PDB file of C-alpha atoms in Angstrom:
ATOM      1  CA  ALA A 191      20.431  -6.253 -23.819  1.00  0.00           C
ATOM      2  CA  GLN A 192      22.457  -6.084 -20.585  1.00  0.00           C
ATOM      3  CA  GLU A 193      20.430  -3.137 -19.349  1.00  0.00           C
ATOM      4  CA  CYS A 194      17.191  -4.905 -20.212  1.00  0.00           C
ATOM      5  CA  GLN A 195      18.348  -7.968 -18.264  1.00  0.00           C
ATOM      6  CA  ASN A 196      19.263  -5.826 -15.247  1.00  0.00           C
ATOM      7  CA  LEU A 197      15.828  -4.207 -15.308  1.00  0.00           C
ATOM      8  CA  GLU A 198      14.236  -7.693 -15.444  1.00  0.00           C
ATOM      9  CA  ILE A 199      16.305  -8.829 -12.439  1.00  0.00           C
ATOM     10  CA  GLU A 200      15.355  -5.669 -10.556  1.00  0.00           C
ATOM     11  CA  LYS A 201      11.694  -6.308 -11.378  1.00  0.00           C
ATOM     12  CA  GLN A 202      11.829  -9.894 -10.006  1.00  0.00           C
ATOM     13  CA  LYS A 203      13.484  -8.653  -6.817  1.00  0.00           C
ATOM     14  CA  ARG A 204      10.745  -6.089  -6.289  1.00  0.00           C
ATOM     15  CA  ILE A 205       7.995  -8.637  -6.938  1.00  0.00           C
ATOM     16  CA  GLU A 206       9.596 -10.954  -4.335  1.00  0.00           C
ATOM     17  CA  ARG A 207       9.778  -8.114  -1.786  1.00  0.00           C
ATOM     18  CA  ILE A 208       6.145  -7.163  -2.494  1.00  0.00           C
ATOM     19  CA  LYS A 209       5.120 -10.786  -1.912  1.00  0.00           C
ATOM     20  CA  GLN A 210       6.864 -10.838   1.472  1.00  0.00           C
ATOM     21  CA  LYS A 211       5.404  -7.484   2.511  1.00  0.00           C
ATOM     22  CA  ARG A 212       1.905  -8.564   1.509  1.00  0.00           C
ATOM     23  CA  ALA A 213       2.322 -11.684   3.634  1.00  0.00           C
ATOM     24  CA  GLN A 214       3.492  -9.516   6.559  1.00  0.00           C
ATOM     25  CA  LEU A 215       0.494  -7.190   6.132  1.00  0.00           C
ATOM     26  CA  GLN A 216      -1.874 -10.179   5.972  1.00  0.00           C
ATOM     27  CA  GLU A 217      -0.343 -11.563   9.205  1.00  0.00           C
ATOM     28  CA  LEU A 218      -0.825  -8.217  10.948  1.00  0.00           C
ATOM     29  CA  LEU A 219      -4.457  -8.025   9.787  1.00  0.00           C
ATOM     30  CA  LEU A 220      -5.094 -11.609  10.966  1.00  0.00           C
ATOM     31  CA  GLN A 221      -3.624 -10.739  14.389  1.00  0.00           C
ATOM     32  CA  GLN A 222      -5.752  -7.616  14.614  1.00  0.00           C
ATOM     33  CA  ILE A 223      -8.920  -9.572  13.742  1.00  0.00           C
ATOM     34  CA  ALA A 224      -8.064 -12.440  16.114  1.00  0.00           C
ATOM     35  CA  PHE A 225      -7.266 -10.126  19.017  1.00  0.00           C
ATOM     36  CA  LYS A 226     -10.455  -8.059  18.634  1.00  0.00           C
ATOM     37  CA  ASN A 227     -12.538 -11.218  18.198  1.00  0.00           C
ATOM     38  CA  LEU A 228     -11.055 -12.736  21.372  1.00  0.00           C
ATOM     39  CA  VAL A 229     -11.738  -9.584  23.421  1.00  0.00           C
ATOM     40  CA  GLN A 230     -15.315  -9.400  22.134  1.00  0.00           C
ATOM     41  CA  ARG A 231     -15.919 -13.092  22.866  1.00  0.00           C
ATOM     42  CA  ASN A 232     -14.588 -12.797  26.421  1.00  0.00           C
ATOM     43  CA  GLN A 233     -16.610  -9.644  27.089  1.00  0.00           C
ATOM     44  CA  GLN A 234     -19.789 -11.363  25.846  1.00  0.00           C
ATOM     45  CA  ASN A 235     -19.045 -14.452  27.963  1.00  0.00           C
ATOM     46  CA  GLU A 236     -18.445 -12.305  31.028  1.00  0.00           C
ATOM     47  CA  GLN A 237     -21.774 -10.559  30.500  1.00  0.00           C
ATOM     48  CA  GLN A 238     -23.578 -13.894  30.123  1.00  0.00           C
ATOM     49  CA  ASN A 239     -21.825 -15.447  33.145  1.00  0.00           C
ATOM     50  CA  GLN A 240     -22.040 -12.240  35.203  1.00  0.00           C
ATOM     51  CA  GLY A 241     -18.276 -12.042  35.642  1.00  0.00           C
ATOM     52  CA  PRO A 242     -14.882 -13.326  34.467  1.00  0.00           C
ATOM     53  CA  PRO A 243     -13.911 -17.018  34.701  1.00  0.00           C
ATOM     54  CA  ALA A 244     -11.910 -18.282  37.700  1.00  0.00           C
ATOM     55  CA  LEU A 245      -8.493 -16.576  37.742  1.00  0.00           C
ATOM     56  CA  ASN A 246      -6.579 -19.856  37.754  1.00  0.00           C
ATOM     57  CA  SER A 247      -8.334 -20.997  34.590  1.00  0.00           C
ATOM     58  CA  THR A 248      -7.366 -18.011  32.431  1.00  0.00           C
ATOM     59  CA  ILE A 249      -4.057 -17.187  30.755  1.00  0.00           C
ATOM     60  CA  GLN A 250      -3.475 -13.510  29.947  1.00  0.00           C
ATOM     61  CA  LEU A 251      -1.783 -12.607  26.649  1.00  0.00           C
ATOM     62  CA  PRO A 252       1.136 -12.618  25.832  1.00  0.00           C
ATOM     63  CA  PHE A 253       2.098 -16.240  26.447  1.00  0.00           C
ATOM     64  CA  LEU A 254       3.715 -19.207  24.727  1.00  0.00           C
ATOM     65  CA  ILE A 255       2.710 -22.827  24.702  1.00  0.00           C
ATOM     66  CA  VAL A 256       4.938 -25.863  24.305  1.00  0.00           C
ATOM     67  CA  ASN A 257       2.998 -28.972  23.376  1.00  0.00           C
ATOM     68  CA  THR A 258       4.356 -32.493  23.235  1.00  0.00           C
ATOM     69  CA  SER A 259       3.159 -36.073  23.448  1.00  0.00           C
ATOM     70  CA  LYS A 260       1.846 -37.163  26.825  1.00  0.00           C
ATOM     71  CA  ARG A 261       4.442 -39.942  26.758  1.00  0.00           C
ATOM     72  CA  THR A 262       7.289 -37.407  26.636  1.00  0.00           C
ATOM     73  CA  VAL A 263       9.485 -37.267  29.716  1.00  0.00           C
ATOM     74  CA  ILE A 264      10.437 -33.657  30.497  1.00  0.00           C
ATOM     75  CA  ASP A 265      13.423 -33.043  32.746  1.00  0.00           C
ATOM     76  CA  CYS A 266      13.034 -29.500  34.076  1.00  0.00           C
ATOM     77  CA  SER A 267      15.599 -27.471  36.057  1.00  0.00           C
ATOM     78  CA  ILE A 268      14.499 -24.184  37.607  1.00  0.00           C
ATOM     79  CA  SER A 269      16.655 -21.500  39.220  1.00  0.00           C
ATOM     80  CA  SER A 270      15.591 -20.528  42.748  1.00  0.00           C
ATOM     81  CA  ASP A 271      14.475 -17.048  41.619  1.00  0.00           C
ATOM     82  CA  LYS A 272      12.506 -18.557  38.670  1.00  0.00           C
ATOM     83  CA  PHE A 273      14.490 -16.394  36.247  1.00  0.00           C
ATOM     84  CA  GLU A 274      15.892 -19.443  34.416  1.00  0.00           C
ATOM     85  CA  TYR A 275      14.360 -22.703  33.228  1.00  0.00           C
ATOM     86  CA  LEU A 276      16.035 -25.570  31.396  1.00  0.00           C
ATOM     87  CA  PHE A 277      13.862 -28.247  29.764  1.00  0.00           C
ATOM     88  CA  ASN A 278      15.166 -31.516  28.368  1.00  0.00           C
ATOM     89  CA  PHE A 279      12.626 -33.495  26.357  1.00  0.00           C
ATOM     90  CA  ASP A 280      13.042 -37.116  25.306  1.00  0.00           C
ATOM     91  CA  ASN A 281      10.706 -36.544  22.369  1.00  0.00           C
ATOM     92  CA  THR A 282       9.809 -33.858  19.888  1.00  0.00           C
ATOM     93  CA  PHE A 283       7.826 -30.810  20.924  1.00  0.00           C
ATOM     94  CA  GLU A 284       6.248 -27.763  19.270  1.00  0.00           C
ATOM     95  CA  ILE A 285       6.362 -24.146  20.400  1.00  0.00           C
ATOM     96  CA  HIS A 286       3.538 -21.755  19.485  1.00  0.00           C
ATOM     97  CA  ASP A 287       2.925 -18.193  20.489  1.00  0.00           C
ATOM     98  CA  ASP A 288      -0.403 -16.606  21.396  1.00  0.00           C
ATOM     99  CA  SER A 289      -1.270 -15.386  17.896  1.00  0.00           C
ATOM    100  CA  GLU A 290      -0.885 -18.922  16.522  1.00  0.00           C
ATOM    101  CA  VAL A 291      -3.037 -20.258  19.392  1.00  0.00           C
ATOM    102  CA  LEU A 292      -5.786 -17.715  18.599  1.00  0.00           C
ATOM    103  CA  LYS A 293      -5.753 -18.716  14.923  1.00  0.00           C
ATOM    104  CA  ARG A 294      -6.107 -22.398  15.894  1.00  0.00           C
ATOM    105  CA  MET A 295      -8.983 -21.416  18.173  1.00  0.00           C
ATOM    106  CA  GLY A 296     -10.685 -19.971  15.081  1.00  0.00           C
ATOM    107  CA  MET A 297     -10.412 -16.378  16.265  1.00  0.00           C
ATOM    108  CA  SER A 298      -9.397 -15.256  12.751  1.00  0.00           C
ATOM    109  CA  PHE A 299     -12.442 -17.004  11.203  1.00  0.00           C
ATOM    110  CA  GLY A 300     -10.266 -19.431   9.199  1.00  0.00           C
ATOM    111  CA  LEU A 301      -9.171 -16.628   6.834  1.00  0.00           C
ATOM    112  CA  GLU A 302      -5.582 -17.939   6.771  1.00  0.00           C
ATOM    113  CA  ALA A 303      -6.849 -21.434   5.899  1.00  0.00           C
ATOM    114  CA  GLY A 304      -9.205 -20.299   3.131  1.00  0.00           C
ATOM    115  CA  THR A 305     -12.208 -21.628   5.061  1.00  0.00           C
ATOM    116  CA  CYS A 306     -13.907 -18.332   5.926  1.00  0.00           C
ATOM    117  CA  SER A 307     -17.678 -18.233   5.351  1.00  0.00           C
ATOM    118  CA  ALA A 308     -19.377 -15.207   3.781  1.00  0.00           C
ATOM    119  CA  GLU A 309     -20.927 -14.232   7.121  1.00  0.00           C
ATOM    120  CA  ASP A 310     -17.594 -14.535   8.941  1.00  0.00           C
ATOM    121  CA  LEU A 311     -15.927 -12.519   6.161  1.00  0.00           C
ATOM    122  CA  ARG A 312     -18.439  -9.742   6.818  1.00  0.00           C
ATOM    123  CA  ILE A 313     -17.634  -9.805  10.545  1.00  0.00           C
ATOM    124  CA  ALA A 314     -13.876  -9.952   9.883  1.00  0.00           C
ATOM    125  CA  LYS A 315     -14.083  -6.905   7.617  1.00  0.00           C
ATOM    126  CA  SER A 316     -15.957  -5.017  10.334  1.00  0.00           C
ATOM    127  CA  LEU A 317     -12.975  -5.576  12.658  1.00  0.00           C
ATOM    128  CA  VAL A 318     -10.452  -3.710  10.473  1.00  0.00           C
ATOM    129  CA  PRO A 319     -10.361  -0.093   9.266  1.00  0.00           C
ATOM    130  CA  LYS A 320     -12.469   0.534   6.129  1.00  0.00           C
ATOM    131  CA  ALA A 321      -9.389   1.305   4.023  1.00  0.00           C
ATOM    132  CA  LEU A 322      -8.102  -2.237   4.656  1.00  0.00           C
ATOM    133  CA  GLU A 323     -11.303  -4.172   3.992  1.00  0.00           C
ATOM    134  CA  GLY A 324     -10.175  -4.865   0.412  1.00  0.00           C
ATOM    135  CA  TYR A 325      -7.151  -6.743   1.723  1.00  0.00           C
ATOM    136  CA  ILE A 326      -9.402  -8.983   3.815  1.00  0.00           C
ATOM    137  CA  THR A 327     -11.552  -9.805   0.787  1.00  0.00           C
ATOM    138  CA  ASP A 328      -8.439 -10.518  -1.296  1.00  0.00           C
ATOM    139  CA  MET A 329      -6.931 -12.641   1.468  1.00  0.00           C
ATOM    140  CA  SER A 330     -10.080 -14.704   1.818  1.00  0.00           C
ATOM    141  CA  ALA A 331     -10.352 -15.243  -1.957  1.00  0.00           C
ATOM    142  CA  GLU A 332      -6.663 -15.970  -2.397  1.00  0.00           C
ATOM    143  CA  PHE A 333      -6.395 -18.488   0.458  1.00  0.00           C
ATOM    144  CA  SER A 334      -9.592 -20.261  -0.561  1.00  0.00           C
ATOM    145  CA  TRP A 335      -8.251 -20.624  -4.116  1.00  0.00           C
ATOM    146  CA  ILE A 336      -4.978 -21.963  -2.718  1.00  0.00           C
ATOM    147  CA  ASN A 337      -7.003 -24.199  -0.407  1.00  0.00           C
ATOM    148  CA  GLN A 338      -8.859 -25.633  -3.396  1.00  0.00           C
ATOM    149  CA  GLY A 339      -5.607 -25.908  -5.356  1.00  0.00           C
ATOM    150  CA  LEU A 340      -6.969 -23.448  -7.902  1.00  0.00           C
ATOM    151  CA  LEU A 341      -4.084 -21.036  -7.595  1.00  0.00           C
ATOM    152  CA  SER A 342      -0.699 -22.340  -8.710  1.00  0.00           C
ATOM    153  CA  SER A 343       2.430 -20.752  -7.264  1.00  0.00           C
ATOM    154  CA  SER A 344       3.135 -18.740 -10.435  1.00  0.00           C
ATOM    155  CA  ALA A 345      -0.429 -17.439 -10.443  1.00  0.00           C
ATOM    156  CA  GLN A 346       0.011 -16.500  -6.783  1.00  0.00           C
ATOM    157  CA  ALA A 347       2.950 -14.311  -7.817  1.00  0.00           C
ATOM    158  CA  VAL A 348       0.815 -12.673 -10.494  1.00  0.00           C
ATOM    159  CA  SER A 349      -2.055 -12.134  -8.055  1.00  0.00           C
ATOM    160  CA  HIS A 350       0.433 -10.593  -5.638  1.00  0.00           C
ATOM    161  CA  LEU A 351       1.578  -8.278  -8.402  1.00  0.00           C
ATOM    162  CA  GLU A 352      -1.931  -7.396  -9.567  1.00  0.00           C
ATOM    163  CA  VAL A 353      -3.193  -6.655  -6.055  1.00  0.00           C
ATOM    164  CA  ALA A 354      -0.018  -4.738  -5.218  1.00  0.00           C
TER     165      ALA A 354
ATOM    166  CA  ARG B1199      26.065 -26.143  16.306  1.00  0.00           C
ATOM    167  CA  SER B1200      22.910 -24.420  15.204  1.00  0.00           C
ATOM    168  CA  ARG B1201      20.878 -23.014  18.058  1.00  0.00           C
ATOM    169  CA  ILE B1202      17.922 -20.709  17.678  1.00  0.00           C
ATOM    170  CA  LEU B1203      17.548 -17.801  20.077  1.00  0.00           C
ATOM    171  CA  VAL B1204      14.355 -15.730  20.178  1.00  0.00           C
ATOM    172  CA  SER B1205      13.113 -13.003  22.453  1.00  0.00           C
ATOM    173  CA  ILE B1206       9.752 -13.774  24.061  1.00  0.00           C
ATOM    174  CA  GLY B1207       7.392 -12.010  26.449  1.00  0.00           C
ATOM    175  CA  GLU B1208       6.950  -9.212  23.943  1.00  0.00           C
ATOM    176  CA  SER B1209       3.471  -8.015  23.097  1.00  0.00           C
ATOM    177  CA  PHE B1210       1.010 -10.135  21.131  1.00  0.00           C
ATOM    178  CA  GLY B1211       1.929 -11.306  17.654  1.00  0.00           C
ATOM    179  CA  THR B1212       4.894 -11.880  15.321  1.00  0.00           C
ATOM    180  CA  SER B1213       4.872 -15.676  15.430  1.00  0.00           C
ATOM    181  CA  GLU B1214       6.774 -16.712  12.308  1.00  0.00           C
ATOM    182  CA  LYS B1215       9.958 -17.454  14.318  1.00  0.00           C
ATOM    183  CA  PHE B1216       8.465 -20.604  15.918  1.00  0.00           C
ATOM    184  CA  GLN B1217       7.641 -22.207  12.582  1.00  0.00           C
ATOM    185  CA  LYS B1218      11.381 -22.450  11.923  1.00  0.00           C
ATOM    186  CA  ILE B1219      12.047 -23.997  15.348  1.00  0.00           C
ATOM    187  CA  ASN B1220       9.199 -26.514  15.009  1.00  0.00           C
ATOM    188  CA  GLN B1221      10.391 -27.466  11.537  1.00  0.00           C
ATOM    189  CA  MET B1222      13.936 -27.979  12.822  1.00  0.00           C
ATOM    190  CA  VAL B1223      12.773 -30.191  15.720  1.00  0.00           C
ATOM    191  CA  CYS B1224      10.401 -32.193  13.540  1.00  0.00           C
ATOM    192  CA  ASN B1225      13.026 -32.776  10.809  1.00  0.00           C
ATOM    193  CA  SER B1226      15.666 -33.875  13.303  1.00  0.00           C
ATOM    194  CA  ASP B1227      13.271 -36.367  14.844  1.00  0.00           C
ATOM    195  CA  SER B1228      12.540 -38.014  11.502  1.00  0.00           C
ATOM    196  CA  HIS B1229      16.295 -37.931  10.839  1.00  0.00           C
ATOM    197  CA  LEU B1230      17.030 -39.591  14.207  1.00  0.00           C
ATOM    198  CA  LYS B1231      14.354 -42.216  13.560  1.00  0.00           C
ATOM    199  CA  ARG B1232      15.756 -42.940  10.104  1.00  0.00           C
ATOM    200  CA  SER B1233      19.314 -43.319  11.447  1.00  0.00           C
ATOM    201  CA  ALA B1234      17.990 -45.548  14.249  1.00  0.00           C
ATOM    202  CA  GLU B1235      16.286 -47.755  11.656  1.00  0.00           C
ATOM    203  CA  VAL B1236      19.452 -47.863   9.540  1.00  0.00           C
ATOM    204  CA  SER B1237      21.620 -48.832  12.522  1.00  0.00           C
ATOM    205  CA  ALA B1238      19.076 -51.470  13.586  1.00  0.00           C
ATOM    206  CA  ALA B1239      18.919 -52.895  10.047  1.00  0.00           C
ATOM    207  CA  SER B1240      22.679 -52.904   9.563  1.00  0.00           C
ATOM    208  CA  LYS B1241      23.428 -55.413  12.408  1.00  0.00           C
ATOM    209  CA  PRO B1242      24.596 -58.625  10.705  1.00  0.00           C
ATOM    210  CA  LEU B1243      22.327 -61.517  11.528  1.00  0.00           C
ATOM    211  CA  LYS B1244      24.137 -64.059  13.703  1.00  0.00           C
ATOM    212  CA  ARG B1245      24.896 -67.359  11.953  1.00  0.00           C
ATOM    213  CA  LEU B1246      23.266 -70.308  13.627  1.00  0.00           C
TER     214      LEU B1246
ATOM    215  CA  ARG C 371      13.940   0.606 -21.561  1.00  0.00           C
ATOM    216  CA  HIS C 372      10.823   2.786 -21.313  1.00  0.00           C
ATOM    217  CA  PRO C 373       8.188   0.063 -20.564  1.00  0.00           C
ATOM    218  CA  ARG C 374      10.529  -1.661 -18.119  1.00  0.00           C
ATOM    219  CA  GLY C 375      11.208   1.619 -16.359  1.00  0.00           C
ATOM    220  CA  ALA C 376       7.488   2.380 -16.097  1.00  0.00           C
ATOM    221  CA  GLU C 377       6.804  -1.107 -14.700  1.00  0.00           C
ATOM    222  CA  LEU C 378       9.521  -0.688 -12.088  1.00  0.00           C
ATOM    223  CA  GLY C 379       8.018   2.660 -11.119  1.00  0.00           C
ATOM    224  CA  GLU C 380       4.637   1.024 -10.518  1.00  0.00           C
ATOM    225  CA  LEU C 381       6.216  -1.697  -8.392  1.00  0.00           C
ATOM    226  CA  GLN C 382       8.126   0.892  -6.398  1.00  0.00           C
ATOM    227  CA  ALA C 383       4.891   2.781  -5.659  1.00  0.00           C
ATOM    228  CA  ALA C 384       3.127  -0.461  -4.706  1.00  0.00           C
ATOM    229  CA  GLU C 385       5.966  -1.411  -2.360  1.00  0.00           C
ATOM    230  CA  ARG C 386       5.926   1.999  -0.704  1.00  0.00           C
ATOM    231  CA  GLN C 387       2.154   1.747  -0.202  1.00  0.00           C
ATOM    232  CA  LEU C 388       2.620  -1.659   1.446  1.00  0.00           C
ATOM    233  CA  ASP C 389       5.325  -0.235   3.734  1.00  0.00           C
ATOM    234  CA  ASP C 390       2.914   2.492   4.878  1.00  0.00           C
ATOM    235  CA  LEU C 391       0.095  -0.006   5.474  1.00  0.00           C
ATOM    236  CA  ILE C 392       2.398  -2.315   7.474  1.00  0.00           C
ATOM    237  CA  GLN C 393       3.471   0.567   9.687  1.00  0.00           C
ATOM    238  CA  THR C 394      -0.154   1.628  10.205  1.00  0.00           C
ATOM    239  CA  CYS C 395      -1.224  -1.899  11.122  1.00  0.00           C
ATOM    240  CA  MET C 396       1.675  -2.357  13.549  1.00  0.00           C
ATOM    241  CA  VAL C 397       0.741   0.850  15.361  1.00  0.00           C
ATOM    242  CA  GLN C 398      -2.948  -0.151  15.426  1.00  0.00           C
ATOM    243  CA  LEU C 399      -2.097  -3.606  16.847  1.00  0.00           C
ATOM    244  CA  ARG C 400       0.137  -2.123  19.535  1.00  0.00           C
ATOM    245  CA  LEU C 401      -2.532   0.424  20.545  1.00  0.00           C
ATOM    246  CA  LEU C 402      -5.104  -2.390  20.651  1.00  0.00           C
ATOM    247  CA  THR C 403      -2.993  -4.651  22.887  1.00  0.00           C
ATOM    248  CA  GLU C 404      -1.901  -1.798  25.183  1.00  0.00           C
ATOM    249  CA  ASP C 405      -5.445  -0.426  25.700  1.00  0.00           C
ATOM    250  CA  PRO C 406      -6.351  -1.258  29.353  1.00  0.00           C
ATOM    251  CA  ALA C 407      -9.985  -1.894  28.376  1.00  0.00           C
ATOM    252  CA  ASN C 408      -8.818  -4.634  25.987  1.00  0.00           C
ATOM    253  CA  GLN C 409      -6.056  -5.954  28.251  1.00  0.00           C
ATOM    254  CA  HIS C 410      -8.628  -6.940  30.857  1.00  0.00           C
ATOM    255  CA  ALA C 411     -10.382  -9.243  28.341  1.00  0.00           C
ATOM    256  CA  ALA C 412      -7.273 -10.429  26.455  1.00  0.00           C
ATOM    257  CA  TYR C 413      -7.037 -13.962  27.848  1.00  0.00           C
ATOM    258  CA  VAL C 414      -7.631 -17.536  26.809  1.00  0.00           C
ATOM    259  CA  THR C 415      -8.986 -20.272  29.089  1.00  0.00           C
ATOM    260  CA  CYS C 416      -7.489 -23.694  29.728  1.00  0.00           C
ATOM    261  CA  GLN C 417     -10.495 -25.022  27.865  1.00  0.00           C
ATOM    262  CA  ASP C 418      -9.415 -22.983  24.807  1.00  0.00           C
ATOM    263  CA  LEU C 419      -5.948 -24.556  24.965  1.00  0.00           C
ATOM    264  CA  ARG C 420      -7.400 -28.038  25.277  1.00  0.00           C
ATOM    265  CA  SER C 421      -9.556 -27.324  22.212  1.00  0.00           C
ATOM    266  CA  ILE C 422      -6.554 -26.811  19.921  1.00  0.00           C
ATOM    267  CA  VAL C 423      -4.746 -30.067  20.745  1.00  0.00           C
ATOM    268  CA  ASP C 424      -5.896 -33.649  21.256  1.00  0.00           C
ATOM    269  CA  PRO C 425      -5.959 -33.683  25.084  1.00  0.00           C
ATOM    270  CA  SER C 426      -5.853 -37.493  25.145  1.00  0.00           C
ATOM    271  CA  GLU C 427      -2.581 -37.457  23.213  1.00  0.00           C
ATOM    272  CA  GLN C 428      -0.894 -34.132  23.931  1.00  0.00           C
ATOM    273  CA  MET C 429       0.093 -32.161  26.999  1.00  0.00           C
ATOM    274  CA  VAL C 430       0.321 -28.361  26.867  1.00  0.00           C
ATOM    275  CA  MET C 431       2.851 -26.395  28.880  1.00  0.00           C
ATOM    276  CA  VAL C 432       2.169 -22.662  29.211  1.00  0.00           C
ATOM    277  CA  VAL C 433       5.077 -20.211  29.506  1.00  0.00           C
ATOM    278  CA  LYS C 434       4.378 -16.670  30.707  1.00  0.00           C
ATOM    279  CA  ALA C 435       7.530 -14.581  30.533  1.00  0.00           C
ATOM    280  CA  PRO C 436       8.344 -10.894  31.080  1.00  0.00           C
ATOM    281  CA  PRO C 437       9.543  -8.863  28.046  1.00  0.00           C
ATOM    282  CA  GLU C 438      13.022  -9.468  26.628  1.00  0.00           C
ATOM    283  CA  THR C 439      13.139 -13.025  27.944  1.00  0.00           C
ATOM    284  CA  GLN C 440      15.501 -15.164  25.857  1.00  0.00           C
ATOM    285  CA  LEU C 441      14.288 -18.552  24.657  1.00  0.00           C
ATOM    286  CA  GLN C 442      16.982 -20.790  23.194  1.00  0.00           C
ATOM    287  CA  VAL C 443      16.394 -24.072  21.406  1.00  0.00           C
ATOM    288  CA  SER C 444      19.477 -26.291  21.100  1.00  0.00           C
ATOM    289  CA  ASP C 445      20.334 -28.169  17.967  1.00  0.00           C
ATOM    290  CA  PRO C 446      17.867 -31.092  18.068  1.00  0.00           C
ATOM    291  CA  ALA C 447      20.559 -33.389  16.620  1.00  0.00           C
ATOM    292  CA  GLU C 448      22.285 -32.997  20.010  1.00  0.00           C
ATOM    293  CA  ALA C 449      19.284 -32.802  22.366  1.00  0.00           C
ATOM    294  CA  PHE C 450      15.677 -31.714  22.521  1.00  0.00           C
ATOM    295  CA  GLN C 451      16.546 -28.884  24.887  1.00  0.00           C
ATOM    296  CA  VAL C 452      14.862 -25.532  25.522  1.00  0.00           C
ATOM    297  CA  SER C 453      16.289 -22.943  27.892  1.00  0.00           C
ATOM    298  CA  VAL C 454      14.408 -19.808  28.955  1.00  0.00           C
ATOM    299  CA  ARG C 455      16.234 -16.941  30.656  1.00  0.00           C
ATOM    300  CA  SER C 456      14.679 -13.732  31.975  1.00  0.00           C
ATOM    301  CA  THR C 457      16.311 -10.512  33.153  1.00  0.00           C
ATOM    302  CA  GLN C 458      13.175  -8.597  34.118  1.00  0.00           C
ATOM    303  CA  GLY C 459      11.304 -10.881  36.436  1.00  0.00           C
ATOM    304  CA  PRO C 460      10.319 -14.456  37.262  1.00  0.00           C
ATOM    305  CA  ILE C 461       8.976 -16.739  34.537  1.00  0.00           C
ATOM    306  CA  ASP C 462       5.739 -18.636  35.106  1.00  0.00           C
ATOM    307  CA  VAL C 463       5.494 -22.142  33.668  1.00  0.00           C
ATOM    308  CA  PHE C 464       2.598 -24.522  34.242  1.00  0.00           C
ATOM    309  CA  LEU C 465       0.923 -27.505  32.625  1.00  0.00           C
ATOM    310  CA  CYS C 466      -2.569 -26.925  31.282  1.00  0.00           C
ATOM    311  CA  PRO C 467      -4.763 -29.202  33.437  1.00  0.00           C
ATOM    312  CA  GLU C 468      -6.383 -32.087  31.584  1.00  0.00           C
ATOM    313  CA  ASP C 469      -9.866 -31.354  32.774  1.00  0.00           C
TER     314      ASP C 469
END
């Protein structure tokens, strides 16, 4: 009985690790799709506009953004060589990195929000290697079920296990 | 007290670290607001 | 013991497959972002940044830092403080213009 219990505990640990690794793989696939989609969009825009946008209106990756209410007072100290900055906010703020910004711009076709259309799913799959297309289909189905509340947390674990 | 230190400027991606920071800032704000309300409410009303 | 052992074996194989896929995807992403042809077009515009927040309510500060820059957020119970410290070059910080 003890050995059986140990095997059960070991099984739960593995399922938990598989869940985390699937989430990490999904994040990497979303970043790959978002990055390729952004590059393609900019290249198309540059062709249409016969050249890149004004330099001071573009922000090259990688970058971070800090967004806060317009009413926030920010006290900022900067070292003379611009190697150090200290910001004091009198209100809350949020920090997001470039991959999060691209997702919010829709560069990953809403896959992570379960709102990806069939056409966008086709495009998204074309942006990843063939061997990984299945994961994109799964991700889209899984997140749209979660989005519609059709997949409870226990079922998510099972789906993780089945797909794994 | 708890501080969060992350390395930035790396190549594109790996964003999960900021969710933790944003959660921490957001929670503390609601906590501060709640304690402000409590302290405001607790002042005894002056007797006329 | 036998069915449990077989199940664990399957999970072990699945986990190893995921490890391989994660490694592959990390290498692919790094090659993508380091490819000069892509780097030229890997940018967002101020308009993009304004599209993800409510520009009438929110302001967006952009931080462009060299690699290995340390960003530290203090305990918000003490202060809403963010410090950014670089060792490899100056840090660029600017507010995304409203229009």
